[in-house]
Every structure is written in C-alpha cells, then in structure tokens.
Amino acid sequence: MPIATASQTIGPYWHLLEDESWADLTRLGAAAAHPDRRPIVLSGVLRDGAGDPFPDACVELWQADPPASDAFPGFGRSRTDRDGRYRFRTLMPQPVPAAGAPGTNALQAPHLALAILSRGLMHALHTRVYFAGQALNEADPVLSAIAPARRGTLIATPLGAHDGADGWQLDLRLQGGDETVFLEF
Amino acid sequence: MSETLPFRPYAPGSQPALDTPAYVGTRLRHPKQAPVKIAQSITELSGPRFSPTAFAPLADMTRGAQGAAIGERIIIAGRITDEDGRPVPHSMIEIWQANAAGRYDHPNDSHDAPLDPNFHGAGRVFSDAEGNWQVLTIKPGAYPWPNHVNAWRPNHVHFSLFGPAFATRLVTQMYFPGDPLLEYDPVFNGIPDAAARNRLIAAFDPQITRPDFALGYRFDIVLRGRGATPMEA
C-alpha cells in the first residue's frame, strides 16, 4: 500500500510562484455574488521563538463558507512582509456544520483555516481564526478542545471598519510563551 | 458520501519532525507545545479548486523571452494517487526551482552564480483524468546555504500540491538519483523513515526520456487516503 509522500520545507524562494492578488479573495466579484456578507480584512504579525517577526513565510487561508465559486475562490495566499505581517481581504464566513454530525444541528463558529509554510518549517502548521464576540465561540468544538488559557491565540480582535471592510487582527507566534495553538487533523 | 470520509493520519516516520535540530532554521520556528488533534470537518474535508482555464498551465519552463534556457533539459513526469492507489485527477501542481547554475531568480538569493534571462524557474501543470502529469524544465544546480560550514543543498525541484481537500495540501521537494549531497542534507534527512525519504528521489526513466532531446525522470506523488483507519479525535 503506498503511503503519503513526505513533506519538505517550502524554503525561502517560494515567491517564484506567488501571485500577490491571491491575498484578496474578493477580487473576482465576491461582493456582487454575496451581497449579504461583510468584507473583512484579516492581518497579523508572524513571530518566531525569539519574538522576531519573520518576513519570508507563506500564509494560506481556506474557508468552507461561503462555498467556493467562480466569484469566490475560498483560498488565499499571503506572504509575510518585511515586518512579518500577512494580510487577506475576504468575506466573513458563517457557521458551518461540526465534524461527524450529519443529521444533527451541531455547528462550528465562523472561522477561517490557516496554513503556515516557511523556511525552517518542515511541514505546514495549521491553525484557525475565530472572531471575538461570536456567540457560537462558546460552544465551538475546536475551541472547546483547547485549554481556556490558550484559546485566545485563535481569536481575532476587531480593528474597526476601513476601506469598506471590517478589520480583524490575529498575530501568530510559532514558539514561545504566547505560542499559537496549532491543530493536527 | 466518500467526500465526507476523513483522511487517515500520516504513517509513523513518514513525515519530517518540525523540530529537526540539524536544520538550524527549525530551531526558533518549531512549536514547543503539542498540536491539538481535531476531527476533520467540512473545513478540512473541502479544499480549493483550480482550473487550467483560470490558472494557465506552464508546462515548458525552458523557454524565455529571448530563447532557450541554459542547462540540461529534463522531463519530469509522474502520477498523483492517494494511499489507496486511486488517481488524483485534475489537480494543480506548482513547481519552482533554481536554474542550472544553482541560482534562483529571486531577490533574496545572493549566491554568486549567474542568472539566466531565459529561465525564471516557475511552472504550473495539472494532472489529467488518470492523475498523470509532466513538465519540461532544466536540471537545477546545487547551491550553498548557510545551515552549517560548507553546506550545499542537493539538486532539487520544489513541488506544491493541493489534492481534493485542505487536509491533502502538500509541499515537498524532488531529488535526483545518485546525488552525493543527499547524505549530508538535513532537510532530506529530516524524514525519519528511509523508505519515505527515498521516495523523494526521482527515478531515471528511459520511457520518459525523449531521443535526441531530454532525459526523463519519474516522480510519483501520493496524497493522503480516506477512511479505513478511524480518525483519532
């Protein structure tokens, strides 16, 4: 039986495949296709174990809601810039069904999936972005699986509206005292 | 239906550890806390779709604006399957690499080796209905890197794959048979299982080799399979 191919680091030169427009998931006409959804801008700084921002990472975003279409790819990719900051423009997701719960009404709070790839990472680090103030956060099965003291590392804070979008911030720490919770699935 | 079955955990030893001390870059970038295991939901079981209509293929990386790239032309071909041997069809593969001199066309690459104006080093192909794909490129050169004294990366080509779900995302590197640098490379050797490591080495393939034109290498890629083993929640 074949087994899955091993991961290797994305390295420092992955920008050769970068299309910077991918960081804007609304570029294909998402606003017209989903007039009920608020555009959001999510950004944050990625830091290493010394607390230094790292400028060469590839941060990828996937969201199952709204469903991907010709007007909304659901997937984005952002480099971290000189200051270690990633930045996406997308649409606010709505709740989606919880794992293994067909036929029930169990829901997950609105969230985005992030994968971090970079030099020094032998494989992708997975985490999620939740949004402060969402009532469903309290009952979310993934947040509930995380020790309360560390849940905050997955919850973005509001920055206020700017340029037609609600701003949200979530800094990511790969190692250290306020280390982001990473997920395995 | 089958699209809702979770993907199996990776086989033990088949994936590199985030904490790989011989690869110095991992020291400050690997989490110290264990990951939290979660059950796969629609977020992990769905994934992006890329069509060749919207994302133009670039299956010939050897042609620049002013002519042919310098170096040894090679064809790399393979098949993407899952762990049950089923083809992964119509899936995008992103490819990037150094030029024949071991230099990336990237502002952060300061290696003293020449750029080639006719070689950028980025490609994009799609698997067909049977999971087969191929790309025409230039054999990349080895290059030094600052990991340790006199450290050199073996010749390699970077691959990025998506597969059917966010849970099947894979970024890896392909190596070449017989490369003496492999035994010294902490990135390659960061994979604990020798068989898993060696599957990253392409095989010279006379069937892929085109007479009077280019050597051919086979690089088959396996993505995670679904179901069978119950998901640990």
GROMACS .gro file of C-alpha atoms in nm:
model
  418
    1MET     CA    1   0.000   0.000   0.000
    2PRO     CA    2   0.152   0.337  -0.094
    3ILE     CA    3   0.193   0.587   0.184
    4ALA     CA    4   0.165   0.963   0.159
    5THR     CA    5   0.468   1.146   0.019
    6ALA     CA    6   0.683   1.326   0.276
    7SER     CA    7   0.664   1.700   0.320
    8GLN     CA    8   0.968   1.924   0.280
    9THR     CA    9   1.010   2.289   0.366
   10ILE     CA   10   0.874   2.546   0.121
   11GLY     CA   11   1.209   2.726   0.162
   12PRO     CA   12   1.289   3.095   0.119
   13TYR     CA   13   1.227   3.119  -0.257
   14TRP     CA   14   0.862   3.013  -0.284
   15HIS     CA   15   0.771   3.366  -0.401
   16LEU     CA   16   0.860   3.247  -0.752
   17LEU     CA   17   0.510   3.101  -0.762
   18GLU     CA   18   0.340   3.392  -0.586
   19ASP     CA   19   0.055   3.588  -0.738
   20GLU     CA   20   0.003   3.869  -0.490
   21SER     CA   21  -0.358   3.916  -0.599
   22TRP     CA   22  -0.441   3.583  -0.432
   23ALA     CA   23  -0.436   3.754  -0.093
   24ASP     CA   24  -0.760   3.927  -0.195
   25LEU     CA   25  -1.034   3.664  -0.207
   26THR     CA   26  -1.287   3.930  -0.310
   27ARG     CA   27  -1.106   4.013  -0.636
   28LEU     CA   28  -1.336   3.802  -0.856
   29GLY     CA   29  -1.661   3.978  -0.776
   30ALA     CA   30  -1.743   3.832  -0.437
   31ALA     CA   31  -1.933   4.141  -0.322
   32ALA     CA   32  -2.191   4.108  -0.602
   33ALA     CA   33  -2.222   3.731  -0.552
   34HIS     CA   34  -2.262   3.758  -0.174
   35PRO     CA   35  -2.418   4.098  -0.101
   36ASP     CA   36  -2.520   3.972   0.245
   37ARG     CA   37  -2.161   3.913   0.358
   38ARG     CA   38  -1.936   4.171   0.515
   39PRO     CA   39  -1.596   4.208   0.354
   40ILE     CA   40  -1.320   4.170   0.611
   41VAL     CA   41  -0.950   4.239   0.617
   42LEU     CA   42  -0.756   3.998   0.836
   43SER     CA   43  -0.396   4.074   0.921
   44GLY     CA   44  -0.137   3.992   1.181
   45VAL     CA   45   0.230   3.952   1.251
   46LEU     CA   46   0.404   3.618   1.249
   47ARG     CA   47   0.680   3.580   1.510
   48ASP     CA   48   0.937   3.315   1.590
   49GLY     CA   49   1.062   3.181   1.924
   50ALA     CA   50   1.278   3.488   1.981
   51GLY     CA   51   0.979   3.716   1.924
   52ASP     CA   52   1.119   3.836   1.594
   53PRO     CA   53   0.881   3.884   1.302
   54PHE     CA   54   0.954   3.663   1.010
   55PRO     CA   55   0.943   3.810   0.670
   56ASP     CA   56   0.959   3.512   0.436
   57ALA     CA   57   0.658   3.298   0.527
   58CYS     CA   58   0.372   3.186   0.308
   59VAL     CA   59   0.038   3.204   0.489
   60GLU     CA   60  -0.252   3.025   0.320
   61LEU     CA   61  -0.618   3.069   0.401
   62TRP     CA   62  -0.907   2.836   0.329
   63GLN     CA   63  -1.270   2.881   0.423
   64ALA     CA   64  -1.559   2.643   0.356
   65ASP     CA   65  -1.808   2.926   0.373
   66PRO     CA   66  -1.925   3.096   0.158
   67PRO     CA   67  -1.880   2.797  -0.073
   68ALA     CA   68  -1.608   2.842  -0.333
   69SER     CA   69  -1.731   2.951  -0.676
   70ASP     CA   70  -1.612   3.141  -0.982
   71ALA     CA   71  -1.678   3.461  -0.787
   72PHE     CA   72  -1.514   3.350  -0.463
   73PRO     CA   73  -1.212   3.116  -0.455
   74GLY     CA   74  -1.229   3.039  -0.082
   75PHE     CA   75  -0.849   3.012  -0.092
   76GLY     CA   76  -0.590   3.283  -0.047
   77ARG     CA   77  -0.215   3.311  -0.010
   78SER     CA   78  -0.024   3.596   0.152
   79ARG     CA   79   0.344   3.646   0.201
   80THR     CA   80   0.457   3.794   0.528
   81ASP     CA   81   0.612   4.131   0.450
   82ARG     CA   82   0.929   4.294   0.585
   83ASP     CA   83   0.752   4.345   0.919
   84GLY     CA   84   0.632   3.984   0.932
   85ARG     CA   85   0.276   4.086   0.853
   86TYR     CA   86   0.031   3.881   0.647
   87ARG     CA   87  -0.289   4.034   0.515
   88PHE     CA   88  -0.601   3.893   0.349
   89ARG     CA   89  -0.919   4.053   0.223
   90THR     CA   90  -1.210   3.810   0.221
   91LEU     CA   91  -1.574   3.765   0.324
   92MET     CA   92  -1.691   3.697   0.678
   93PRO     CA   93  -1.779   3.327   0.700
   94GLN     CA   94  -2.100   3.196   0.850
   95PRO     CA   95  -2.125   2.892   1.079
   96VAL     CA   96  -2.067   2.552   0.918
   97PRO     CA   97  -2.161   2.201   1.038
   98ALA     CA   98  -1.943   2.037   1.301
   99ALA     CA   99  -1.738   1.725   1.225
  100GLY     CA  100  -1.913   1.392   1.217
  101ALA     CA  101  -2.251   1.541   1.287
  102PRO     CA  102  -2.471   1.460   0.986
  103GLY     CA  103  -2.834   1.480   1.078
  104THR     CA  104  -2.766   1.695   1.380
  105ASN     CA  105  -2.768   2.069   1.403
  106ALA     CA  106  -2.426   2.098   1.565
  107LEU     CA  107  -2.243   2.398   1.424
  108GLN     CA  108  -1.894   2.542   1.433
  109ALA     CA  109  -1.850   2.911   1.499
  110PRO     CA  110  -1.747   3.120   1.197
  111HIS     CA  111  -1.381   3.054   1.129
  112LEU     CA  112  -1.106   3.050   0.869
  113ALA     CA  113  -0.837   2.784   0.834
  114LEU     CA  114  -0.475   2.899   0.806
  115ALA     CA  115  -0.169   2.702   0.697
  116ILE     CA  116   0.175   2.847   0.760
  117LEU     CA  117   0.461   2.739   0.537
  118SER     CA  118   0.813   2.878   0.552
  119ARG     CA  119   1.182   2.820   0.561
  120GLY     CA  120   1.250   2.638   0.888
  121LEU     CA  121   0.914   2.460   0.883
  122MET     CA  122   0.942   2.100   0.767
  123HIS     CA  123   0.569   2.087   0.707
  124ALA     CA  124   0.273   2.321   0.721
  125LEU     CA  125   0.146   2.444   1.056
  126HIS     CA  126  -0.232   2.451   1.072
  127THR     CA  127  -0.443   2.677   1.284
  128ARG     CA  128  -0.777   2.858   1.272
  129VAL     CA  129  -0.900   3.212   1.302
  130TYR     CA  130  -1.217   3.277   1.503
  131PHE     CA  131  -1.377   3.616   1.561
  132ALA     CA  132  -1.418   3.780   1.901
  133GLY     CA  133  -1.776   3.834   2.011
  134GLN     CA  134  -1.937   3.549   1.816
  135ALA     CA  135  -2.192   3.374   2.038
  136LEU     CA  136  -2.109   3.035   1.886
  137ASN     CA  137  -1.746   3.059   2.000
  138GLU     CA  138  -1.853   2.935   2.345
  139ALA     CA  139  -1.983   2.605   2.205
  140ASP     CA  140  -1.739   2.556   1.917
  141PRO     CA  141  -1.599   2.201   1.923
  142VAL     CA  142  -1.246   2.302   1.822
  143LEU     CA  143  -1.218   2.596   2.064
  144SER     CA  144  -1.365   2.373   2.335
  145ALA     CA  145  -1.086   2.119   2.278
  146ILE     CA  146  -0.825   2.383   2.365
  147ALA     CA  147  -0.722   2.477   2.720
  148PRO     CA  148  -0.907   2.800   2.808
  149ALA     CA  149  -0.582   2.988   2.871
  150ARG     CA  150  -0.470   2.928   2.512
  151ARG     CA  151  -0.798   2.973   2.323
  152GLY     CA  152  -0.730   3.341   2.273
  153THR     CA  153  -0.445   3.260   2.036
  154LEU     CA  154  -0.711   3.163   1.778
  155ILE     CA  155  -0.949   3.454   1.830
  156ALA     CA  156  -0.904   3.763   1.615
  157THR     CA  157  -0.977   4.105   1.762
  158PRO     CA  158  -1.170   4.377   1.577
  159LEU     CA  159  -0.980   4.673   1.437
  160GLY     CA  160  -1.278   4.874   1.311
  161ALA     CA  161  -1.402   4.935   0.959
  162HIS     CA  162  -1.171   5.070   0.693
  163ASP     CA  163  -1.196   5.088   0.315
  164GLY     CA  164  -1.535   4.913   0.312
  165ALA     CA  165  -1.421   4.618   0.520
  166ASP     CA  166  -1.418   4.521   0.886
  167GLY     CA  167  -1.063   4.491   1.011
  168TRP     CA  168  -0.954   4.194   1.223
  169GLN     CA  169  -0.617   4.119   1.372
  170LEU     CA  170  -0.461   3.792   1.477
  171ASP     CA  171  -0.089   3.771   1.548
  172LEU     CA  172   0.071   3.429   1.524
  173ARG     CA  173   0.355   3.305   1.741
  174LEU     CA  174   0.531   2.988   1.630
  175GLN     CA  175   0.720   2.928   1.952
  176GLY     CA  176   0.734   3.081   2.297
  177GLY     CA  177   0.519   3.194   2.586
  178ASP     CA  178   0.215   3.301   2.389
  179GLU     CA  179   0.259   3.027   2.130
  180THR     CA  180  -0.033   2.991   1.889
  181VAL     CA  181  -0.231   2.670   1.923
  182PHE     CA  182  -0.166   2.456   1.618
  183LEU     CA  183  -0.402   2.186   1.502
  184GLU     CA  184  -0.348   1.835   1.373
  185PHE     CA  185  -0.610   1.664   1.160
  186MET     CA  186  -2.061   1.029   0.055
  187SER     CA  187  -1.691   0.947   0.013
  188GLU     CA  188  -1.618   1.321   0.015
  189THR     CA  189  -1.715   1.328   0.381
  190LEU     CA  190  -1.485   1.045   0.492
  191PRO     CA  191  -1.191   1.176   0.692
  192PHE     CA  192  -0.834   1.134   0.574
  193ARG     CA  193  -0.611   0.886   0.754
  194PRO     CA  194  -0.331   1.001   0.983
  195TYR     CA  195   0.016   1.004   0.826
  196ALA     CA  196   0.212   0.681   0.861
  197PRO     CA  197   0.459   0.692   1.153
  198GLY     CA  198   0.804   0.811   1.049
  199SER     CA  199   0.690   0.912   0.703
  200GLN     CA  200   0.686   1.286   0.773
  201PRO     CA  201   0.970   1.506   0.899
  202ALA     CA  202   0.957   1.645   1.253
  203LEU     CA  203   0.914   2.020   1.294
  204ASP     CA  204   1.196   2.006   1.549
  205THR     CA  205   1.488   1.895   1.334
  206PRO     CA  206   1.798   2.032   1.511
  207ALA     CA  207   2.034   1.961   1.220
  208TYR     CA  208   1.827   2.205   1.014
  209VAL     CA  209   1.915   2.522   1.202
  210GLY     CA  210   1.620   2.717   1.062
  211THR     CA  211   1.378   2.498   1.259
  212ARG     CA  212   1.518   2.598   1.599
  213LEU     CA  213   1.311   2.910   1.655
  214ARG     CA  214   1.026   2.811   1.427
  215HIS     CA  215   0.901   2.482   1.567
  216PRO     CA  216   0.620   2.497   1.826
  217LYS     CA  217   0.712   2.361   2.169
  218GLN     CA  218   0.353   2.268   2.252
  219ALA     CA  219   0.198   1.955   2.104
  220PRO     CA  220  -0.066   2.020   1.838
  221VAL     CA  221  -0.430   1.984   1.936
  222LYS     CA  222  -0.587   1.695   1.745
  223ILE     CA  223  -0.922   1.779   1.592
  224ALA     CA  224  -1.176   1.579   1.396
  225GLN     CA  225  -1.193   1.668   1.027
  226SER     CA  226  -1.495   1.880   0.943
  227ILE     CA  227  -1.608   2.045   0.621
  228THR     CA  228  -1.326   2.298   0.672
  229GLU     CA  229  -1.060   2.027   0.639
  230LEU     CA  230  -1.251   1.797   0.402
  231SER     CA  231  -1.317   2.061   0.139
  232GLY     CA  232  -1.049   2.250  -0.048
  233PRO     CA  233  -0.973   2.491  -0.328
  234ARG     CA  234  -1.032   2.403  -0.692
  235PHE     CA  235  -0.807   2.539  -0.963
  236SER     CA  236  -0.897   2.508  -1.328
  237PRO     CA  237  -0.648   2.537  -1.613
  238THR     CA  238  -0.883   2.795  -1.767
  239ALA     CA  239  -0.835   3.035  -1.478
  240PHE     CA  240  -0.478   2.933  -1.391
  241ALA     CA  241  -0.287   2.898  -1.716
  242PRO     CA  242  -0.058   2.594  -1.723
  243LEU     CA  243   0.312   2.648  -1.780
  244ALA     CA  244   0.443   2.303  -1.864
  245ASP     CA  245   0.754   2.419  -2.050
  246MET     CA  246   0.986   2.609  -1.817
  247THR     CA  247   1.274   2.612  -2.067
  248ARG     CA  248   1.154   2.893  -2.294
  249GLY     CA  249   1.245   3.251  -2.209
  250ALA     CA  250   1.160   3.574  -2.389
  251GLN     CA  251   1.490   3.566  -2.575
  252GLY     CA  252   1.528   3.196  -2.634
  253ALA     CA  253   1.613   2.869  -2.470
  254ALA     CA  254   1.725   2.843  -2.109
  255ILE     CA  255   2.080   2.729  -2.043
  256GLY     CA  256   2.131   2.384  -1.894
  257GLU     CA  257   2.040   2.021  -1.927
  258ARG     CA  258   1.678   1.984  -2.042
  259ILE     CA  259   1.485   1.727  -1.844
  260ILE     CA  260   1.132   1.592  -1.849
  261ILE     CA  261   0.979   1.514  -1.510
  262ALA     CA  262   0.665   1.304  -1.525
  263GLY     CA  263   0.460   1.118  -1.270
  264ARG     CA  264   0.126   1.027  -1.135
  265ILE     CA  265  -0.062   1.157  -0.834
  266THR     CA  266  -0.256   0.892  -0.646
  267ASP     CA  267  -0.394   0.861  -0.296
  268GLU     CA  268  -0.285   0.599  -0.042
  269ASP     CA  269  -0.538   0.356  -0.187
  270GLY     CA  270  -0.385   0.387  -0.532
  271ARG     CA  271  -0.671   0.592  -0.673
  272PRO     CA  272  -0.568   0.864  -0.919
  273VAL     CA  273  -0.597   1.226  -0.808
  274PRO     CA  274  -0.734   1.384  -1.127
  275HIS     CA  275  -0.739   1.746  -1.249
  276SER     CA  276  -0.527   1.872  -0.963
  277MET     CA  277  -0.292   2.169  -0.982
  278ILE     CA  278   0.081   2.126  -0.923
  279GLU     CA  279   0.304   2.429  -0.871
  280ILE     CA  280   0.674   2.386  -0.944
  281TRP     CA  281   0.972   2.610  -0.871
  282GLN     CA  282   1.347   2.571  -0.871
  283ALA     CA  283   1.695   2.716  -0.914
  284ASN     CA  284   1.849   2.748  -1.259
  285ALA     CA  285   2.123   2.525  -1.398
  286ALA     CA  286   2.387   2.727  -1.211
  287GLY     CA  287   2.213   2.684  -0.877
  288ARG     CA  288   2.068   3.035  -0.860
  289TYR     CA  289   1.706   3.131  -0.801
  290ASP     CA  290   1.556   3.421  -0.992
  291HIS     CA  291   1.465   3.571  -0.654
  292PRO     CA  292   1.579   3.896  -0.491
  293ASN     CA  293   1.684   3.716  -0.171
  294ASP     CA  294   1.918   3.472  -0.344
  295SER     CA  295   2.268   3.616  -0.314
  296HIS     CA  296   2.461   3.311  -0.433
  297ASP     CA  297   2.740   3.416  -0.667
  298ALA     CA  298   2.619   3.223  -0.970
  299PRO     CA  299   2.474   3.366  -1.289
  300LEU     CA  300   2.107   3.430  -1.352
  301ASP     CA  301   1.970   3.307  -1.682
  302PRO     CA  302   1.748   3.567  -1.850
  303ASN     CA  303   1.561   3.283  -2.018
  304PHE     CA  304   1.490   3.085  -1.703
  305HIS     CA  305   1.257   3.212  -1.434
  306GLY     CA  306   1.207   2.877  -1.267
  307ALA     CA  307   0.833   2.861  -1.202
  308GLY     CA  308   0.589   2.619  -1.364
  309ARG     CA  309   0.232   2.501  -1.323
  310VAL     CA  310   0.076   2.179  -1.451
  311PHE     CA  311  -0.245   1.985  -1.393
  312SER     CA  312  -0.291   1.613  -1.353
  313ASP     CA  313  -0.514   1.452  -1.617
  314ALA     CA  314  -0.812   1.223  -1.555
  315GLU     CA  315  -0.573   0.939  -1.459
  316GLY     CA  316  -0.359   1.155  -1.232
  317ASN     CA  317  -0.072   1.182  -1.481
  318TRP     CA  318   0.128   1.500  -1.531
  319GLN     CA  319   0.458   1.613  -1.679
  320VAL     CA  320   0.678   1.919  -1.703
  321LEU     CA  321   0.975   2.015  -1.919
  322THR     CA  322   1.245   2.202  -1.735
  323ILE     CA  323   1.620   2.239  -1.676
  324LYS     CA  324   1.809   2.030  -1.426
  325PRO     CA  325   1.868   2.264  -1.130
  326GLY     CA  326   2.218   2.315  -0.994
  327ALA     CA  327   2.331   2.256  -0.636
  328TYR     CA  328   2.392   2.567  -0.427
  329PRO     CA  329   2.544   2.659  -0.091
  330TRP     CA  330   2.331   2.764   0.204
  331PRO     CA  331   2.425   2.894   0.548
  332ASN     CA  332   2.300   2.599   0.758
  333HIS     CA  333   2.649   2.481   0.855
  334VAL     CA  334   3.004   2.515   0.729
  335ASN     CA  335   3.025   2.418   0.361
  336ALA     CA  336   2.658   2.322   0.344
  337TRP     CA  337   2.517   2.259  -0.005
  338ARG     CA  338   2.162   2.173  -0.099
  339PRO     CA  339   2.137   1.873  -0.329
  340ASN     CA  340   1.985   1.935  -0.672
  341HIS     CA  341   1.612   1.963  -0.612
  342VAL     CA  342   1.284   2.082  -0.755
  343HIS     CA  343   1.008   2.220  -0.530
  344PHE     CA  344   0.652   2.090  -0.570
  345SER     CA  345   0.326   2.223  -0.427
  346LEU     CA  346   0.009   2.014  -0.448
  347PHE     CA  347  -0.346   2.063  -0.331
  348GLY     CA  348  -0.538   1.742  -0.395
  349PRO     CA  349  -0.907   1.719  -0.308
  350ALA     CA  350  -0.910   1.889   0.033
  351PHE     CA  351  -0.727   2.133   0.257
  352ALA     CA  352  -0.619   1.823   0.454
  353THR     CA  353  -0.429   1.691   0.149
  354ARG     CA  354  -0.217   2.002   0.091
  355LEU     CA  355   0.144   1.901   0.032
  356VAL     CA  356   0.462   2.096  -0.029
  357THR     CA  357   0.769   1.887  -0.097
  358GLN     CA  358   1.095   1.862  -0.289
  359MET     CA  359   1.209   1.616  -0.553
  360TYR     CA  360   1.570   1.499  -0.562
  361PHE     CA  361   1.785   1.324  -0.824
  362PRO     CA  362   1.925   0.971  -0.812
  363GLY     CA  363   2.290   0.930  -0.724
  364ASP     CA  364   2.334   1.277  -0.575
  365PRO     CA  365   2.629   1.263  -0.329
  366LEU     CA  366   2.490   1.563  -0.139
  367LEU     CA  367   2.180   1.377  -0.019
  368GLU     CA  368   2.356   1.209   0.270
  369TYR     CA  369   2.466   1.548   0.406
  370ASP     CA  370   2.135   1.731   0.365
  371PRO     CA  371   1.940   1.792   0.690
  372VAL     CA  372   1.621   1.875   0.504
  373PHE     CA  373   1.614   1.543   0.317
  374ASN     CA  374   1.739   1.352   0.621
  375GLY     CA  375   1.479   1.513   0.843
  376ILE     CA  376   1.239   1.241   0.727
  377PRO     CA  377   1.292   0.959   0.979
  378ASP     CA  378   1.189   0.664   0.763
  379ALA     CA  379   1.449   0.578   0.498
  380ALA     CA  380   1.193   0.440   0.254
  381ALA     CA  381   0.980   0.755   0.285
  382ARG     CA  382   1.293   0.966   0.231
  383ASN     CA  383   1.398   0.772  -0.075
  384ARG     CA  384   1.057   0.815  -0.236
  385LEU     CA  385   1.151   1.181  -0.282
  386ILE     CA  386   1.427   1.072  -0.519
  387ALA     CA  387   1.305   1.063  -0.877
  388ALA     CA  388   1.392   0.762  -1.092
  389PHE     CA  389   1.567   0.794  -1.427
  390ASP     CA  390   1.317   0.658  -1.678
  391PRO     CA  391   1.409   0.562  -2.034
  392GLN     CA  392   1.040   0.559  -2.125
  393ILE     CA  393   1.006   0.926  -2.033
  394THR     CA  394   1.340   1.015  -2.193
  395ARG     CA  395   1.288   1.164  -2.540
  396PRO     CA  396   1.554   1.068  -2.801
  397ASP     CA  397   1.788   1.348  -2.902
  398PHE     CA  398   1.604   1.588  -2.673
  399ALA     CA  399   1.589   1.535  -2.295
  400LEU     CA  400   1.642   1.285  -2.015
  401GLY     CA  401   1.329   1.174  -1.836
  402TYR     CA  402   1.268   1.126  -1.465
  403ARG     CA  403   0.969   0.973  -1.291
  404PHE     CA  404   0.835   1.127  -0.972
  405ASP     CA  405   0.513   0.975  -0.842
  406ILE     CA  406   0.337   1.156  -0.560
  407VAL     CA  407   0.099   1.005  -0.306
  408LEU     CA  408  -0.156   1.212  -0.115
  409ARG     CA  409  -0.341   1.102   0.200
  410GLY     CA  410  -0.607   0.834   0.165
  411ARG     CA  411  -0.954   0.842   0.314
  412GLY     CA  412  -1.128   0.635   0.573
  413ALA     CA  413  -1.035   0.278   0.670
  414THR     CA  414  -0.848   0.379   0.984
  415PRO     CA  415  -1.082   0.551   1.231
  416MET     CA  416  -0.995   0.913   1.292
  417GLU     CA  417  -0.845   0.987   1.631
  418ALA     CA  418  -1.041   1.283   1.757
   0.00000   0.00000   0.00000
